[in-house]
Short mmCIF file of C-alpha atoms and ligand atoms in Angstrom, two decimals:
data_model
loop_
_atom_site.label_atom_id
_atom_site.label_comp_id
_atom_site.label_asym_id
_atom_site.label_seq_id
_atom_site.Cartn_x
_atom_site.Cartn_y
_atom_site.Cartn_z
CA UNK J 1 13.58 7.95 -51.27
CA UNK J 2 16.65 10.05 -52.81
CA UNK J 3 14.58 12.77 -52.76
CA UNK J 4 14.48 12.75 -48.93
CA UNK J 5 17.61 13.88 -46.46
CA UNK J 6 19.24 10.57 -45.20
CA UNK J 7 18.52 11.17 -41.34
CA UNK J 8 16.26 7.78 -40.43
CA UNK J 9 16.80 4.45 -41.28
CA UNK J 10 13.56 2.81 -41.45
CA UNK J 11 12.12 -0.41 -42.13
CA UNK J 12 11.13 -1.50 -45.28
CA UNK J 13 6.92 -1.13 -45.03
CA UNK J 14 4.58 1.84 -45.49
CA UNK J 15 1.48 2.15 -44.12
CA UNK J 16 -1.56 3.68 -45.80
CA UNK J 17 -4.26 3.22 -43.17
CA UNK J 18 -4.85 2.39 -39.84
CA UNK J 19 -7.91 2.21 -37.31
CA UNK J 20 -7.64 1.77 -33.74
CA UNK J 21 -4.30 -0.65 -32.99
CA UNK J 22 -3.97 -1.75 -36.52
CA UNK J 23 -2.18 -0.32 -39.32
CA UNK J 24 -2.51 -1.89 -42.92
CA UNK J 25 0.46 -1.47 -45.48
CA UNK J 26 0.50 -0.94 -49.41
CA UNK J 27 0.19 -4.40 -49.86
CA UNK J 28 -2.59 -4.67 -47.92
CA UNK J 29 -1.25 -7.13 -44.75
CA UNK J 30 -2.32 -5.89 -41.51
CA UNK J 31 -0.42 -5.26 -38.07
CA UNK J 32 -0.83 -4.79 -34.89
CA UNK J 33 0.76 -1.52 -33.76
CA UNK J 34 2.61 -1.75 -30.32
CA UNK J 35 4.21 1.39 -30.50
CA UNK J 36 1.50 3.84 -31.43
CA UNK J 37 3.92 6.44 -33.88
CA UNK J 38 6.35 6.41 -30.72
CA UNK J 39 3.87 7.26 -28.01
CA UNK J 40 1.72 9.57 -30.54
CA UNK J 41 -1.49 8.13 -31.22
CA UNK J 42 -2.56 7.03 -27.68
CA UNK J 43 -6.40 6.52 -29.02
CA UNK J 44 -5.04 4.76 -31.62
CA UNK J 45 -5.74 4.97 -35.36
CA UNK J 46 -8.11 7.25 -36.94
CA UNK J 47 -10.04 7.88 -33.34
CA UNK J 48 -13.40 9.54 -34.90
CA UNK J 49 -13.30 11.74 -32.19
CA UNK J 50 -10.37 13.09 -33.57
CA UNK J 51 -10.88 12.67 -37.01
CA UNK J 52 -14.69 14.88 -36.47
CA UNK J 53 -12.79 17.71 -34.50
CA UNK J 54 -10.07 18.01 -37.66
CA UNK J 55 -12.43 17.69 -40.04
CA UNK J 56 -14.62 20.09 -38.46
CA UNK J 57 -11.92 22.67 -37.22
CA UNK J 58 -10.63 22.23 -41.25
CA UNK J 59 -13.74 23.70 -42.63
CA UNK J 60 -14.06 26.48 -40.39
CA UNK J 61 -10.36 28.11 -39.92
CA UNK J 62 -7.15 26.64 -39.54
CA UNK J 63 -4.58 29.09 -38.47
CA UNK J 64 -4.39 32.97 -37.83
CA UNK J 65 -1.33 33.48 -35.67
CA UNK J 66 -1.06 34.66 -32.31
CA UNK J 67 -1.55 38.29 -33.10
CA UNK J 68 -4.96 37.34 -32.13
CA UNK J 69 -6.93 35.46 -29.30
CA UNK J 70 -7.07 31.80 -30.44
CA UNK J 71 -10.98 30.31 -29.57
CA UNK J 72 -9.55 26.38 -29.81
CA UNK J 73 -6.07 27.22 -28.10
CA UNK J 74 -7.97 29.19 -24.59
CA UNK J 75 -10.11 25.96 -24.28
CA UNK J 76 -7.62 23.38 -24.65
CA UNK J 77 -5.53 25.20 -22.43
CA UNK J 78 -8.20 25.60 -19.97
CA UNK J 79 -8.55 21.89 -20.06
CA UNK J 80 -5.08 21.06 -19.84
CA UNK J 81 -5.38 23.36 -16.43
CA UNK J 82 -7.93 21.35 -15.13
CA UNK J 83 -6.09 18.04 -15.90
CA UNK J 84 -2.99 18.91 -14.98
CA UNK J 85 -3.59 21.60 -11.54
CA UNK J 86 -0.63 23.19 -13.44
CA UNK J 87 -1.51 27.29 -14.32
CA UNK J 88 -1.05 28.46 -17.55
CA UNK J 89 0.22 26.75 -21.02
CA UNK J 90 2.74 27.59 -23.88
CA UNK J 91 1.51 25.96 -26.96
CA UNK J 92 4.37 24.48 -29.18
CA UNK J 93 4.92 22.32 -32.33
CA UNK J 94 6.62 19.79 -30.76
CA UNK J 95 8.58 17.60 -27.72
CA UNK J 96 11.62 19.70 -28.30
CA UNK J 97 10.38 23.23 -28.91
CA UNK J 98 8.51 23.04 -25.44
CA UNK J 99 11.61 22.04 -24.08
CA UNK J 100 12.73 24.72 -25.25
CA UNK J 101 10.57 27.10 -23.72
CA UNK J 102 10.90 25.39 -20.26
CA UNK J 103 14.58 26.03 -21.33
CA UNK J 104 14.02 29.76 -21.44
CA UNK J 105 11.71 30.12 -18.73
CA UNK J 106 14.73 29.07 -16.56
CA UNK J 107 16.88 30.76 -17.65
CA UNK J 108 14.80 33.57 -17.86
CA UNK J 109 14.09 33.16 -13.85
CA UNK J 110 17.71 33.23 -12.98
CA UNK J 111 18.38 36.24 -15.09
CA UNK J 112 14.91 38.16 -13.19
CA UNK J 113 16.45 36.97 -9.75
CA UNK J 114 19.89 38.31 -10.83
CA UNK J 115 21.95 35.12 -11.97
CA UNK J 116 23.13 36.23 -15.38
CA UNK J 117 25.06 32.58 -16.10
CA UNK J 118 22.08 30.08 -15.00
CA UNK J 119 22.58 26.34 -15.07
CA UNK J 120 20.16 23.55 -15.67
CA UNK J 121 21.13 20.36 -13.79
CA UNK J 122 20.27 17.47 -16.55
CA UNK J 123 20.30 13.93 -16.17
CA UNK J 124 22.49 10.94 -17.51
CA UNK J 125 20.92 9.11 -20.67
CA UNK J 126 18.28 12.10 -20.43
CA UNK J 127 16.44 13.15 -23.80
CA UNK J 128 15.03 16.10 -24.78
CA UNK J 129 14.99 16.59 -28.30
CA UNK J 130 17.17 17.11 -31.35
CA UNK J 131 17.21 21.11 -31.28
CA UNK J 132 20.31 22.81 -29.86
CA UNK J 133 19.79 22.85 -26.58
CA UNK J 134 17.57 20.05 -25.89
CA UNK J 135 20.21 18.17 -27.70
CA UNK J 136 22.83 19.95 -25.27
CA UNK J 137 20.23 18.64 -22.19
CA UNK J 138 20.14 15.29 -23.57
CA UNK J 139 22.67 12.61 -22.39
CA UNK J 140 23.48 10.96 -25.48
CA UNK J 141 27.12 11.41 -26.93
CA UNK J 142 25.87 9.36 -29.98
CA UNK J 143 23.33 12.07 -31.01
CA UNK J 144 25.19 15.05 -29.77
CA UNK J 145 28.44 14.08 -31.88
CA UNK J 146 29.20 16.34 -34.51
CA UNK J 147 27.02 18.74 -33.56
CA UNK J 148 29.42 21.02 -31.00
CA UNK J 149 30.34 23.62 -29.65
CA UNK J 150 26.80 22.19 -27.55
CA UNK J 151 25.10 25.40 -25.26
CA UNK J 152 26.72 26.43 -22.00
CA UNK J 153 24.51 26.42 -18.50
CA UNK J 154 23.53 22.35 -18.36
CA UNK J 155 25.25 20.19 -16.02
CA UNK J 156 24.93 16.62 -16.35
CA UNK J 157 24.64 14.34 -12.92
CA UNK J 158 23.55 10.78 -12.85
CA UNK J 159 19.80 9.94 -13.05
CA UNK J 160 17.97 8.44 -9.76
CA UNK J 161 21.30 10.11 -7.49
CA UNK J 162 19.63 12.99 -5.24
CA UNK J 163 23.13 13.51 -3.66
CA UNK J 164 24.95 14.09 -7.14
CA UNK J 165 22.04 16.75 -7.22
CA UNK J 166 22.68 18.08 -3.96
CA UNK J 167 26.68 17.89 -4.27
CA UNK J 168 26.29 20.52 -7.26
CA UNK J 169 24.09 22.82 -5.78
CA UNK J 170 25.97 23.20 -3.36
CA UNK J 171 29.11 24.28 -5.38
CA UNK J 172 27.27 26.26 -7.81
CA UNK J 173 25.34 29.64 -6.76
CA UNK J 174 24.21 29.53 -10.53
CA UNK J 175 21.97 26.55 -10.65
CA UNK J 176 18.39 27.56 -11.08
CA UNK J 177 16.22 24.19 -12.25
CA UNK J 178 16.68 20.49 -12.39
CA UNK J 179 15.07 19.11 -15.69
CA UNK J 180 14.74 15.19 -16.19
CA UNK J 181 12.21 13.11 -17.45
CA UNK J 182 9.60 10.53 -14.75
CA UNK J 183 10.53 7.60 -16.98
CA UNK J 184 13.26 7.70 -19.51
CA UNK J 185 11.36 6.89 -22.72
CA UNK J 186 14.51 6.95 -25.09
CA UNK J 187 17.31 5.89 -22.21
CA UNK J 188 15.95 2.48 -21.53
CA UNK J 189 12.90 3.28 -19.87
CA UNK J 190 14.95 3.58 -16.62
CA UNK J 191 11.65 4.06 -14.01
CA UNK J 192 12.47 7.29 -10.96
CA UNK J 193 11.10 6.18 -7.73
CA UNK J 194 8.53 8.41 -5.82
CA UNK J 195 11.28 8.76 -3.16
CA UNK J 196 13.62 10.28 -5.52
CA UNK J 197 11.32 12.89 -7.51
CA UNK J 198 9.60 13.69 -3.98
CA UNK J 199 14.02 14.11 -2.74
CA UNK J 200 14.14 16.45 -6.37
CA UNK J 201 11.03 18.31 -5.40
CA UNK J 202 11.76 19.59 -1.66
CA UNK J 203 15.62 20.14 -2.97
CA UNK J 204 14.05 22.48 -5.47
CA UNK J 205 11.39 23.98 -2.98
CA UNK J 206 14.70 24.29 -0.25
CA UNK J 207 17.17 25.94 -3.01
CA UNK J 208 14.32 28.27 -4.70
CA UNK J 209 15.08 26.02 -8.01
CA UNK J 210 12.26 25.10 -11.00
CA UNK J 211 11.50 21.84 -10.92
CA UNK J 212 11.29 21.00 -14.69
CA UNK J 213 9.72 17.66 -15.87
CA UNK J 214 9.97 16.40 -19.43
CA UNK J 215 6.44 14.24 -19.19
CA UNK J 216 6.51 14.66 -23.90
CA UNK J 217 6.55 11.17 -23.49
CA UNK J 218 4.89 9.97 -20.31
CA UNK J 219 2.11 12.50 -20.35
CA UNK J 220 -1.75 11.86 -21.74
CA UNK J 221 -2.29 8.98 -20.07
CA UNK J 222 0.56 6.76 -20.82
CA UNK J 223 1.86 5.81 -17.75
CA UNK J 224 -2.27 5.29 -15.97
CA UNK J 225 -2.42 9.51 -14.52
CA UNK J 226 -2.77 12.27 -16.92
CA UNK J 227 0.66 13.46 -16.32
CA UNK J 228 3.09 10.80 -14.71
CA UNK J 229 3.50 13.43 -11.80
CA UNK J 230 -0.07 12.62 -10.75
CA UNK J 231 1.15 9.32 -9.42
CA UNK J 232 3.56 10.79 -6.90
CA UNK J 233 1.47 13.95 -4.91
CA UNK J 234 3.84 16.74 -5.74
CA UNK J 235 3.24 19.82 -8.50
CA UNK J 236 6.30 20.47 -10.57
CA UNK J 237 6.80 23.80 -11.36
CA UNK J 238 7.31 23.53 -15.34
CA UNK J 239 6.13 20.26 -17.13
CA UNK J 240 6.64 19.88 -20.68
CA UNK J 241 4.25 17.40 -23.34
CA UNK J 242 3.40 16.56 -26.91
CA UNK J 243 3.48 13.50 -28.50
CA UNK J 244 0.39 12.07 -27.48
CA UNK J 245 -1.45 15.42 -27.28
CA UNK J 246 -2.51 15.35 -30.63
CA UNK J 247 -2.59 12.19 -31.67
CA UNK J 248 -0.41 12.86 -34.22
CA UNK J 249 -1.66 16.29 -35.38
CA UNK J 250 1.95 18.32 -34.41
CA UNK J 251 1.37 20.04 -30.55
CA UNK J 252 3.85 20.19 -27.99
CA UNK J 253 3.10 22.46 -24.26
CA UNK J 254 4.80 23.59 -21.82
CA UNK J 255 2.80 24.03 -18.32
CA UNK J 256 3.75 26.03 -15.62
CA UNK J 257 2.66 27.13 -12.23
CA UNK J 258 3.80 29.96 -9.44
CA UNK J 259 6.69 31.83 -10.13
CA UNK J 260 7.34 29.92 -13.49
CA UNK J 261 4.06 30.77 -15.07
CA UNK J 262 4.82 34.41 -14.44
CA UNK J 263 8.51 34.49 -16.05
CA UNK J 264 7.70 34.96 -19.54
CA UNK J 265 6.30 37.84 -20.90
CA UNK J 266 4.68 39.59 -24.06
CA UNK J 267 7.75 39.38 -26.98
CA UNK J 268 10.10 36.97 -24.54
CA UNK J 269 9.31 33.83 -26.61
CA UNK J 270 6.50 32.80 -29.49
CA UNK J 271 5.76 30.52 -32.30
CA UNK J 272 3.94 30.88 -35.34
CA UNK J 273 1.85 27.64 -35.41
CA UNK J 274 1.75 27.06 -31.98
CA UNK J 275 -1.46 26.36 -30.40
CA UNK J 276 -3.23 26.85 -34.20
CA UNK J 277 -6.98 26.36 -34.66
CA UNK J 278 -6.38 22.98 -36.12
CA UNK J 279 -3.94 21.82 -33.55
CA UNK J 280 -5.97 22.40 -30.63
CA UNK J 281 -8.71 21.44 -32.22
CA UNK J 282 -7.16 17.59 -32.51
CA UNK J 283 -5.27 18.43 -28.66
CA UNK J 284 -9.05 19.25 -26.99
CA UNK J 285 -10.30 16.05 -28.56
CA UNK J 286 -8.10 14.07 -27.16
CA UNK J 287 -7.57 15.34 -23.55
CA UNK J 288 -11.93 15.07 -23.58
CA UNK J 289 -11.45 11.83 -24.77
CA UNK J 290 -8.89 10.50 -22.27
CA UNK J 291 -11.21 11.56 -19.71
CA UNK J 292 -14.68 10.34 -21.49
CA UNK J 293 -13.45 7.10 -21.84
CA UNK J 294 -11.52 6.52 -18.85
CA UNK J 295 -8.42 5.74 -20.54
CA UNK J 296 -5.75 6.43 -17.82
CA UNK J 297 -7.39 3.77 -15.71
CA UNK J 298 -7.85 1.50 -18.97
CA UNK J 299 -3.99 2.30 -19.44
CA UNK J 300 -3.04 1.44 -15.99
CA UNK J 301 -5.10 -1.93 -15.99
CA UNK J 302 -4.02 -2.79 -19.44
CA UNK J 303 -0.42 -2.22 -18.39
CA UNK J 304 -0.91 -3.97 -15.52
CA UNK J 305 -1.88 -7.15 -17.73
CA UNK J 306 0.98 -6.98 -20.44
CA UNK J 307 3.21 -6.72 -17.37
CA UNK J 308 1.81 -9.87 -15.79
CA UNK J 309 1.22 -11.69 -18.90
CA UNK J 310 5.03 -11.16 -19.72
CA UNK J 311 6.17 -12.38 -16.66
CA UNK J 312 4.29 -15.50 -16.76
CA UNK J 313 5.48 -16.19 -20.19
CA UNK J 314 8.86 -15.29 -19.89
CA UNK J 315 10.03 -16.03 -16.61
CA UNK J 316 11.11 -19.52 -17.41
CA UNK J 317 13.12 -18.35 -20.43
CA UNK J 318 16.15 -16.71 -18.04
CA UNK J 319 16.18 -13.91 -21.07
CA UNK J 320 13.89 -11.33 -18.81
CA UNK J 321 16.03 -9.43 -16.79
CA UNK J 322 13.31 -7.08 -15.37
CA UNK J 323 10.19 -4.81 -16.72
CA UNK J 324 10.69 -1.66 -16.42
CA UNK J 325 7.81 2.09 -16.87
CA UNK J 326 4.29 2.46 -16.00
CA UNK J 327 1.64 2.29 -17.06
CA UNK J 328 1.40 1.37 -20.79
CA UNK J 329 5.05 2.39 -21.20
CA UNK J 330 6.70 -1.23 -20.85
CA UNK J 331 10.27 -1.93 -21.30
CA UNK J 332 11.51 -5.64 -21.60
CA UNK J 333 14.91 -5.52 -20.14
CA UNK J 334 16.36 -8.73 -21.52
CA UNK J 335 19.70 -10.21 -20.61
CA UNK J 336 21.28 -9.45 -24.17
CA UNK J 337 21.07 -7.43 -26.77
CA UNK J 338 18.36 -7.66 -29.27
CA UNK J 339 19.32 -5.87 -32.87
CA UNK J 340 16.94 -7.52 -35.17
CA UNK J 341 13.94 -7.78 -32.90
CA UNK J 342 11.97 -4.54 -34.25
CA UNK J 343 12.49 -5.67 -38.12
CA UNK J 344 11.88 -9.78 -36.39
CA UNK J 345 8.90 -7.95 -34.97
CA UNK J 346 7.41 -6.60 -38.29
CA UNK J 347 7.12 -9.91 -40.09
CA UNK J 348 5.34 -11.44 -37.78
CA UNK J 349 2.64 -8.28 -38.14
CA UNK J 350 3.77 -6.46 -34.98
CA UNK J 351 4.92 -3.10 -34.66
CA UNK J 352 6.98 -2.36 -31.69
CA UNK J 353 10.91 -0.95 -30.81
CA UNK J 354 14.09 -1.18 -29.02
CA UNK J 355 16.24 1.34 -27.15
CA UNK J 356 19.47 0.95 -25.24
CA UNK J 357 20.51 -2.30 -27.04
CA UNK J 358 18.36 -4.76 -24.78
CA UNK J 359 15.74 -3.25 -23.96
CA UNK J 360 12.23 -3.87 -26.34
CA UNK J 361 9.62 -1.20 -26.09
CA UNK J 362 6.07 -1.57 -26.07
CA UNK J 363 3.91 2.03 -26.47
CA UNK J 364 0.43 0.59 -27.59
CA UNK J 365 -2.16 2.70 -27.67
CA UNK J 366 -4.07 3.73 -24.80
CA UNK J 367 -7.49 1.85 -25.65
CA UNK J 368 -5.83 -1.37 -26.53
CA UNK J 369 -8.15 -4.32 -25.33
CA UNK J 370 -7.17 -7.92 -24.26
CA UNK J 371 -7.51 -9.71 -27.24
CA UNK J 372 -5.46 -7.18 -28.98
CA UNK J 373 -3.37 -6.95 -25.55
CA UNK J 374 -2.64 -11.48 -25.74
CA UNK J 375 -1.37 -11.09 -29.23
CA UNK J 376 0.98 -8.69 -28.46
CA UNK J 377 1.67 -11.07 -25.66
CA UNK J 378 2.18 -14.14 -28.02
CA UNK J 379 4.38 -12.53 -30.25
CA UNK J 380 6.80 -10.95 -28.37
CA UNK J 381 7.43 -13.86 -25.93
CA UNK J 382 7.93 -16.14 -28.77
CA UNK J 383 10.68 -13.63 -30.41
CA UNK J 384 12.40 -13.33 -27.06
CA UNK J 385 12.22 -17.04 -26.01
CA UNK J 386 13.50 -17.62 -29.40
CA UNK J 387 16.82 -15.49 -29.06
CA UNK J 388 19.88 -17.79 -29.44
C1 LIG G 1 10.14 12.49 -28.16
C2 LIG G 1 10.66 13.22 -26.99
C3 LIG G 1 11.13 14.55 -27.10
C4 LIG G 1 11.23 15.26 -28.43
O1 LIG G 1 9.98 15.46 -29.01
P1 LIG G 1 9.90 15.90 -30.57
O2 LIG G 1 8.43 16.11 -30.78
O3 LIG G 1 10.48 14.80 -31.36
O4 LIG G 1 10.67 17.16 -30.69
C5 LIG G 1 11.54 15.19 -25.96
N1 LIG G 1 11.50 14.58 -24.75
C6 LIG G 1 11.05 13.32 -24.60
C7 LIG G 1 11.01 12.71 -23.24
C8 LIG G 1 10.63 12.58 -25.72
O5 LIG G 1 10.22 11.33 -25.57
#
């Protein structure tokens, strides 16, 4: 482990094979993973859908740059068009580097409509990533400390607060998007009402500002739509994803529609692996596959289960506060902290984590059935009932 930079701390298990909702480790003891590689592998472990389109894309050509047209990268971005109703797609690496491009698509529309110092409003206990600025856009002292002097042009207002929006739109000419995330996946899994991304949406449309949503984590089915947005019946003008769009084969995108999908153009921005052969490849396999096998209404009804089986478990405990997310993004907000819950967790064969202190998160993959659904169920109550 010297070898590698000190940066995580981890628990002490690793895993050398999984299949659908089950990892096995080195010594050979299986578990049941809850938290699908943070949100990654949505069809689960070794989905041969997946595995057939890698394979397949492996022998034939895995990368050639975007000096040329990309056969895998126009389809998947076709079909993220026709999932999505967004326009057109920037294919990225990763969460944070199509943050980044939403980043520079608006700026890049305030500096094409004349404002030469434009500001992205940002939301408390946001995240974004660990680059620069999407650590500047994130709302996390912890992981911004040491890191300064942090970017200019972000100002920070409290999530779910459409006047603290308003209030600094009004005393700033140089405000030209509003970035936050449907569901905080890293800040607690705090949930924004319909009411208060529809209030974001028309203050955008009334102020000619991009409305910019960070759906890396909630998008590909996790919360029971494609895109979380798809719950609400409003477009956002820039939405951002990754994690689950490869399954864990590195993607990120960055959609965009109108004005926004117009902004950048040929040498503005670019990436040398992004939207590669092999990548898309894994990216087309699973968008076909979410849509195949019906897994955002599996995700929704299996969410809707877990939620109600929790409830029922738990209620008579007093330790469940509330549940927050959608779909199958479930936070358990309990009434104290829970700091040895995720290693608790792991020896009892169940893979799942915490953010915020109290609040246990529960990302399991997309196809997860009942059975698998009742364990996770079992376990978790019985860790949380047992709290002292
Ligand atoms: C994970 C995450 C990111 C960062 O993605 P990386 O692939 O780790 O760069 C950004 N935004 C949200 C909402 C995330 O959950």
């Amino acid at each position: 482990m010297q070898a590698i930079m000190n940066t995580y701390g981890r628990l002490p298990v690793t895993f050398t094979s999984g299949q659908g909702s089950w990892l096995t480790d080195v010594d050979g003891r299986r578990y049941l993973d809850a938290l699908s590689g943070i949100a990654v592998c949505g069809l689960g472990h070794a989905h041969p859908a997946v595995s057939a389109a890698i394979r397949e894309q492996a022998d034939k050509l895995i990368h050639t740059s975007n000096l040329y047209s990309i056969e895998r990268q126009q389809s998947l971005a076709e079909a993220l068009v026709r999932v999505s109703g967004m326009e057109n797609v920037f294919f990225s690496n990763s969460g944070a580097e199509a943050n980044e491009a939403a980043i520079k698509i608006a700026r890049k529309y305030g500096h094409d409509r004349g404002i030469h110092e434009p500001v992205i409003i940002v939301m408390t206990k946001a995240f974004h990533g660990r680059t620069m600025a999407t650590l500047t856009a994130t709302g996390n002292v912890k992981v911004q400390e040491g890191f300064g002097p942090l970017l200019n042009g972000f100002i920070r207002v409290p999530y779910m607060n459409l006047d603290a929006i308003r209030n600094v739109i009004a005393a700033n000419p140089n405000v030209v998007a509003v970035m936050l995330e449907p569901v905080q996946g890293e800040g607690g899994l705090a949930t924004a009402s319909a009411e208060y991304l529809q209030g974001v949406r028309t203050l955008c449309d009334d102020n000619k500002l991009l409305m910019m949503l960070d759906e890396v984590q909630t998008g590909n089915g996790r919360t029971g739509k494609y895109f979380c947005f798809q719950h609400y019946g409003f477009m956002p003008d820039v939405v951002t994803t990754a994690k689950g769009l490869g399954n864990g084969v590195p993607i990120g995108a960055c959609l965009a529609r109108g004005i926004a999908a117009e902004t950048l153009q040929p040498g503005n921005h670019g990436s040398t692996y992004g939207g590669n052969p092999l990548a898309c490849a894994a990216g087309l396999a699973v968008v076909e596959t979410i849509e195949q096998e019906n897994l955002c209404a599996h995700a929704q009804l299996m969410g809707e289960y877990l939620r109600a089986g929790f409830q029922a478990r738990l209620a008579s405990t007093g330790r469940l506060k509330e549940i927050r997310g959608l779909g199958l993004m479930i936070g358990l907000v309990l009434d104290k902290d829970c700091p040895t819950m995720m290693a608790d967790a792991l020896k009892e064969g169940l893979l799942l984590n915490v953010t915020s202190g109290n609040v246990v998160r529960l990302l399991p993959p997309l196809n997860v059935d009942k059975a698998e659904a009742d364990q996770i169920i079992e376990i978790v109550s019985n860790l949380i009932a047992a709290l002292s």
